[in-house]
C-alpha positions as protocol buffer text, in pm:
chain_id: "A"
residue {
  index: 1
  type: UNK
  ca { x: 928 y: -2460 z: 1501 }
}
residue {
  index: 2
  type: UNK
  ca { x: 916 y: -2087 z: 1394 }
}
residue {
  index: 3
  type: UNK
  ca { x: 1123 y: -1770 z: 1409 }
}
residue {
  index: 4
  type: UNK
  ca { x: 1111 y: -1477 z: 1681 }
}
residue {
  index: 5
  type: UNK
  ca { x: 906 y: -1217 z: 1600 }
}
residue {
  index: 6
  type: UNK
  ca { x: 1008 y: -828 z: 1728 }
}
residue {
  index: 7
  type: UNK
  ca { x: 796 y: -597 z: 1755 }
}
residue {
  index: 8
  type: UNK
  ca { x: 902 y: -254 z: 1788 }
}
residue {
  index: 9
  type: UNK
  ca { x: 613 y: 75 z: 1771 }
}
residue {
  index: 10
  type: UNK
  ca { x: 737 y: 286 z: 1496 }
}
residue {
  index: 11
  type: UNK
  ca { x: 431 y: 586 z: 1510 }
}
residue {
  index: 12
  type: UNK
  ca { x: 277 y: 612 z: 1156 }
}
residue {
  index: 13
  type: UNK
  ca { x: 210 y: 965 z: 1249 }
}
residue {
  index: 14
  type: UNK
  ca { x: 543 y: 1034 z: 1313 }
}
residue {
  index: 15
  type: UNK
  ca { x: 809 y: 1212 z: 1106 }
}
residue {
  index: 16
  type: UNK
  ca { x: 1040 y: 949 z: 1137 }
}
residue {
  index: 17
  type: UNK
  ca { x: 797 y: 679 z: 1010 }
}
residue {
  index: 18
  type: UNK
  ca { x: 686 y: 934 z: 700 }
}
residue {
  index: 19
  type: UNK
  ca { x: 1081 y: 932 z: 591 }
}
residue {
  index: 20
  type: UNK
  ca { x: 1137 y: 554 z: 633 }
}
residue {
  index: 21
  type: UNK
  ca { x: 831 y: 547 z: 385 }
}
residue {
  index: 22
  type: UNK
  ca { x: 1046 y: 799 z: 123 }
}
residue {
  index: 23
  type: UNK
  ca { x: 1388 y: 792 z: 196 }
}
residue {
  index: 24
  type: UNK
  ca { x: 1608 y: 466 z: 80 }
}
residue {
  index: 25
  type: UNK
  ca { x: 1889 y: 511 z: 292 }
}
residue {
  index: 26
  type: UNK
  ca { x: 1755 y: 582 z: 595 }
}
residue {
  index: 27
  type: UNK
  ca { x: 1486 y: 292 z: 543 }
}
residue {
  index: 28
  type: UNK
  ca { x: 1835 y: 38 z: 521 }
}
residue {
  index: 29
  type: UNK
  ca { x: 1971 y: 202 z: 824 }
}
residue {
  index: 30
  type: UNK
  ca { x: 1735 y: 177 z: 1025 }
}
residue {
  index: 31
  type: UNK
  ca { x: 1655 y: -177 z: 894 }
}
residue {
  index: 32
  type: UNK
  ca { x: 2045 y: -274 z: 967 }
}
residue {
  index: 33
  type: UNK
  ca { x: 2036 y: -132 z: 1298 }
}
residue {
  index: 34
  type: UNK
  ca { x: 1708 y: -317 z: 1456 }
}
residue {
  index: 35
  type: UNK
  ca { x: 1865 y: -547 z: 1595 }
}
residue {
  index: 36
  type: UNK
  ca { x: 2088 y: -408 z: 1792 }
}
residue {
  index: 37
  type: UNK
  ca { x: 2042 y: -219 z: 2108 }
}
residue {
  index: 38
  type: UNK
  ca { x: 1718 y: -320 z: 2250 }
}
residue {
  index: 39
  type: UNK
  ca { x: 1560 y: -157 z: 1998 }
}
residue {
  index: 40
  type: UNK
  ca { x: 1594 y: 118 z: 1725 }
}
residue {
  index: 41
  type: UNK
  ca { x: 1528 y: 383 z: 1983 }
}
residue {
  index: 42
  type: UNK
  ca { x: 1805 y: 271 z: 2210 }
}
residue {
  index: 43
  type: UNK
  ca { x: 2027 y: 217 z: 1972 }
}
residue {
  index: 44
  type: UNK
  ca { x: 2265 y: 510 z: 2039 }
}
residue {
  index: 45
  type: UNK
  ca { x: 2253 y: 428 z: 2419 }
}
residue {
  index: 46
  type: UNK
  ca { x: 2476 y: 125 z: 2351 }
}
residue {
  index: 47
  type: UNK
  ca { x: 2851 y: 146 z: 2390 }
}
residue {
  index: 48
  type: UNK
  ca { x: 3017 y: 399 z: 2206 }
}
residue {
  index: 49
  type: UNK
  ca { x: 3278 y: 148 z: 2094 }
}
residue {
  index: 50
  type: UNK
  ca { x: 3014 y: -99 z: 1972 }
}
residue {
  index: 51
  type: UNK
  ca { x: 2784 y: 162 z: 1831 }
}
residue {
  index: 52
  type: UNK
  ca { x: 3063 y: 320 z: 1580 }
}
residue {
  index: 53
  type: UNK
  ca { x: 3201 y: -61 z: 1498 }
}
residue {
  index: 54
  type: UNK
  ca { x: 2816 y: -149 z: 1406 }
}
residue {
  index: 55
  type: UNK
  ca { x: 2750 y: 181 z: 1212 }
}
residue {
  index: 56
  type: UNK
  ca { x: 3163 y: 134 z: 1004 }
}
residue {
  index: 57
  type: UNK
  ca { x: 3047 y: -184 z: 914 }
}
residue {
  index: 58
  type: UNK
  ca { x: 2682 y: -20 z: 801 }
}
residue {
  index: 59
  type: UNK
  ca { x: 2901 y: 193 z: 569 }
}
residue {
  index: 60
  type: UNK
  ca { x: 3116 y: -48 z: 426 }
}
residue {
  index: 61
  type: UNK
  ca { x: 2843 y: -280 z: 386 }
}
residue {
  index: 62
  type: UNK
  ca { x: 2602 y: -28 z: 197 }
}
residue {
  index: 63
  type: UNK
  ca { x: 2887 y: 197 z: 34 }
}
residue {
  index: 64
  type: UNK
  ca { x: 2676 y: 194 z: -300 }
}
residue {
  index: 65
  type: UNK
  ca { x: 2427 y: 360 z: -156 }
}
residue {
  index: 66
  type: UNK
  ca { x: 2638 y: 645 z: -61 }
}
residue {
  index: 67
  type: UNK
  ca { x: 2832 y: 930 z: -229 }
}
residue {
  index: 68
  type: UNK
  ca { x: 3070 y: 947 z: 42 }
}
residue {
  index: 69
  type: UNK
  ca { x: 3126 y: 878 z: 375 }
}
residue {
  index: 70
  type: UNK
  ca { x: 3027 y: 1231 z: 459 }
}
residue {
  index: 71
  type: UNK
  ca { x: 2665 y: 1145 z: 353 }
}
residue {
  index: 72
  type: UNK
  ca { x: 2628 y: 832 z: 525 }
}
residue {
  index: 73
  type: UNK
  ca { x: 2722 y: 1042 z: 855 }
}
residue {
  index: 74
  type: UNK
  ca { x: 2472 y: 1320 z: 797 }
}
residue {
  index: 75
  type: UNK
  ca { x: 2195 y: 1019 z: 721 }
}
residue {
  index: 76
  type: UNK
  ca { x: 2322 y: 831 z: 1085 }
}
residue {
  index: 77
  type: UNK
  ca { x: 2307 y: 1212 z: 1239 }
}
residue {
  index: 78
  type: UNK
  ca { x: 1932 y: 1246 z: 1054 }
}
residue {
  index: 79
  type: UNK
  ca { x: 1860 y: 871 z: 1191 }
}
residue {
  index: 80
  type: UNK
  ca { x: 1984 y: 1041 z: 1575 }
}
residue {
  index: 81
  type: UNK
  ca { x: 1744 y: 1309 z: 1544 }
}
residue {
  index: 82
  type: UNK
  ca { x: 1455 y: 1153 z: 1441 }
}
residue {
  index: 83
  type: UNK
  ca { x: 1493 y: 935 z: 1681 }
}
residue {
  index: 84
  type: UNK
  ca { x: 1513 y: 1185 z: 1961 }
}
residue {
  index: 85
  type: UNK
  ca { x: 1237 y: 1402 z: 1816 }
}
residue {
  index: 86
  type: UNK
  ca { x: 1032 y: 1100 z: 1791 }
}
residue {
  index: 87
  type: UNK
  ca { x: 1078 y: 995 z: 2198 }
}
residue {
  index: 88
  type: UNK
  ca { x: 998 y: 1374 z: 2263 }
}
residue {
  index: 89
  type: UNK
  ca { x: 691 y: 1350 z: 2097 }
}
residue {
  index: 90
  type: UNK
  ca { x: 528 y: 973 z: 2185 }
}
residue {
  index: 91
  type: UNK
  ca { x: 711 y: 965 z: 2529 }
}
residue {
  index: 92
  type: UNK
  ca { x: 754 y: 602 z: 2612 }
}
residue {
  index: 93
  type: UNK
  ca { x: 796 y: 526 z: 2289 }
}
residue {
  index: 94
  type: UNK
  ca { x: 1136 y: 299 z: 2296 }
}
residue {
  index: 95
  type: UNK
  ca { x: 948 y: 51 z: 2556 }
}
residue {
  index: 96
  type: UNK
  ca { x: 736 y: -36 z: 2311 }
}
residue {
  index: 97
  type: UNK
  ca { x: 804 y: -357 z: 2206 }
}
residue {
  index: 98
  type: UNK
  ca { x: 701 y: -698 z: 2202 }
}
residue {
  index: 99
  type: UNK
  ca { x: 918 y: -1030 z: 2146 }
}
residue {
  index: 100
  type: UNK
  ca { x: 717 y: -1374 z: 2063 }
}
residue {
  index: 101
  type: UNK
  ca { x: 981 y: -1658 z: 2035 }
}
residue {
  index: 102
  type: UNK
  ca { x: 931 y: -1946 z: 1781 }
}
residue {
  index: 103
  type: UNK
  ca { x: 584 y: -1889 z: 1803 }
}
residue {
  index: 104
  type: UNK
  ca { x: 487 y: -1670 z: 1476 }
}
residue {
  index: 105
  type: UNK
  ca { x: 384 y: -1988 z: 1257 }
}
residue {
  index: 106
  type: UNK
  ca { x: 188 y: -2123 z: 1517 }
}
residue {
  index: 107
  type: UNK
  ca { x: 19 y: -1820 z: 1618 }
}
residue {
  index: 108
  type: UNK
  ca { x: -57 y: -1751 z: 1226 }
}
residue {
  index: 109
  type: UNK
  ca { x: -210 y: -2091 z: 1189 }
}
residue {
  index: 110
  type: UNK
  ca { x: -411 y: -2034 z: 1504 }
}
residue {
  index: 111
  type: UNK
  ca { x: -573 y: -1742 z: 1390 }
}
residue {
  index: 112
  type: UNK
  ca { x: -656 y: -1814 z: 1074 }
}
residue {
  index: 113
  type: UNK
  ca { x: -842 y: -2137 z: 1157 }
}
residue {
  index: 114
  type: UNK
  ca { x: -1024 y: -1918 z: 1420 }
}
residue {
  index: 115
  type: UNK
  ca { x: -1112 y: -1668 z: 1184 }
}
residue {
  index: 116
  type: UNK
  ca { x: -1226 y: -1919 z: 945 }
}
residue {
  index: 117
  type: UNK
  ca { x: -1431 y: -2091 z: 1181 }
}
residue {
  index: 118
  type: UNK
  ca { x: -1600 y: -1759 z: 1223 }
}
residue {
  index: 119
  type: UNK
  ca { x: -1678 y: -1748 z: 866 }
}
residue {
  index: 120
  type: UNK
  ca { x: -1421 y: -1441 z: 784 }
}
residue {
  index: 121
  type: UNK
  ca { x: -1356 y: -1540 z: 382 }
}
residue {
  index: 122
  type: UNK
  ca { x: -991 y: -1320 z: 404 }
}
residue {
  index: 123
  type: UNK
  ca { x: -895 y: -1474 z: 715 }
}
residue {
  index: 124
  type: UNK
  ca { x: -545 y: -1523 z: 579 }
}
residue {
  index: 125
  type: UNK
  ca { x: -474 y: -1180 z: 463 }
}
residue {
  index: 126
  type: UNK
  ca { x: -650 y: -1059 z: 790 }
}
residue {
  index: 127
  type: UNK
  ca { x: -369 y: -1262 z: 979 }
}
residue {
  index: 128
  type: UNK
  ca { x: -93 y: -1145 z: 792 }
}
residue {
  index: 129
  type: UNK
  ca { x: -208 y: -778 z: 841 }
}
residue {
  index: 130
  type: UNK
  ca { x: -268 y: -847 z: 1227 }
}
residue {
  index: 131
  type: UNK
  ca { x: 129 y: -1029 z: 1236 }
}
residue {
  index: 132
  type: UNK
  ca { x: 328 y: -825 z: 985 }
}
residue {
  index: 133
  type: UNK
  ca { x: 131 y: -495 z: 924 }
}
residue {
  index: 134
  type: UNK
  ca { x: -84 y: -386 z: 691 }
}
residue {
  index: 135
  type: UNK
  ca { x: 141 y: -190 z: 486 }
}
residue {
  index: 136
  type: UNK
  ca { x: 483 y: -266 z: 345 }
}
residue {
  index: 137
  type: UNK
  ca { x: 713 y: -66 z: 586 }
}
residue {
  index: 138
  type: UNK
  ca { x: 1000 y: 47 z: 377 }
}
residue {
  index: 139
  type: UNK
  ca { x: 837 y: 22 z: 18 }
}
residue {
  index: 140
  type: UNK
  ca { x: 1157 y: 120 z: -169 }
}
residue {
  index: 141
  type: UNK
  ca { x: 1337 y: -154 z: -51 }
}
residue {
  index: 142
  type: UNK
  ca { x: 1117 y: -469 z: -173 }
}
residue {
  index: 143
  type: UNK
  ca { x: 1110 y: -357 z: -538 }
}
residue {
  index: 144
  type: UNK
  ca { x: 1506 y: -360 z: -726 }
}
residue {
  index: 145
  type: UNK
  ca { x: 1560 y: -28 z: -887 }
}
C-alpha cells in the first residue's frame, strides 16, 4: 500500500517557480489548485463553470490570507500569467508530468536498499531528494508565522 505520487515540471529557472519560492499566496494557490485540471498548467483550460466554483471556494477557504477579494483576483490573474509566460518560454511544459500509483513507499524502499547495497552512507536522504526534491518547494508554507 502507498499513495499516488504527481509529478508535475515546475522550471526552477523560471519566474513562476522564483515567486512560488517568495510569495505566500501564490505558493497556496497554486498548491490548492494542483489537483485539478490535469495539471497546474491546464488549469484554466477546464470549464469555466468549474474553474470559478474551484477558485470561490479558494477564496473563502484562504480569506485570511487576503485583504479583499480584489487581491485574491489580481493574485489568480498573476497565477494566469505566469502560467502563460511560463508555457511560452519551456514550450511543452504542461505535458510534463508523471503519475506513479500506490507505488511511492515501495519505490522508496527499493532504492534505498539498492543504494545501500552500493555502499552510498546517505542513501536515505539521496532517495528522498530523488522522490520529493531536493529543496522544500514553497518554504513559507512549512514554517507557522
Amino acid at each position: 500500500m502507498g499513495v499516488s505520487v504527481l509529478y508535475s515540471a515546475i522550471p526552477p529557472g523560471s519566474t513562476l517557480y522564483a515567486r512560488l519560492q517568495r510569495e505566500k499566496a501564490l505558493s497556496i494557490l497554486v498548491v490548492y489548485l494542483f489537483p485539478y485540471g490535469c495539471g497546474i498548467f491546464r488549469f484554466f483550460e477546464i470549464d469555466p463553470e468549474e474553474n470559478n466554483e474551484i477558485l470561490e471556494d479558494f477564496i473563502e477557504t484562504h480569506h485570511e490570507i487576503f485583504e479583499s477579494e480584489l487581491e485574491a483576483d489580481w493574485v489568480i490573474a498573476e497565477l494566469r500569467s505566469e502560467l502563460r509566460l511560463t508555457r511560452q518560454a519551456y514550450p511543452g511544459i504542461e505535458d510534463r508530468t508523471a503519475s506513479l500509483e500506490k507505488t511511492s513507499v515501495e519505490i522508496e524502499k527499493r532504492l534505498s536498499q539498492e543504494l545501500s547495497r552500493r555502499k552510498f552512507a546517505n542513501a536515505d536522504e539521496i532517495v528522498e531528494k530523488l522522490m520529493f526534491g531536493d529543496r522544500i518547494f514553497a518554504p513559507m508554507l512549512s514554517t507557522e508565522e
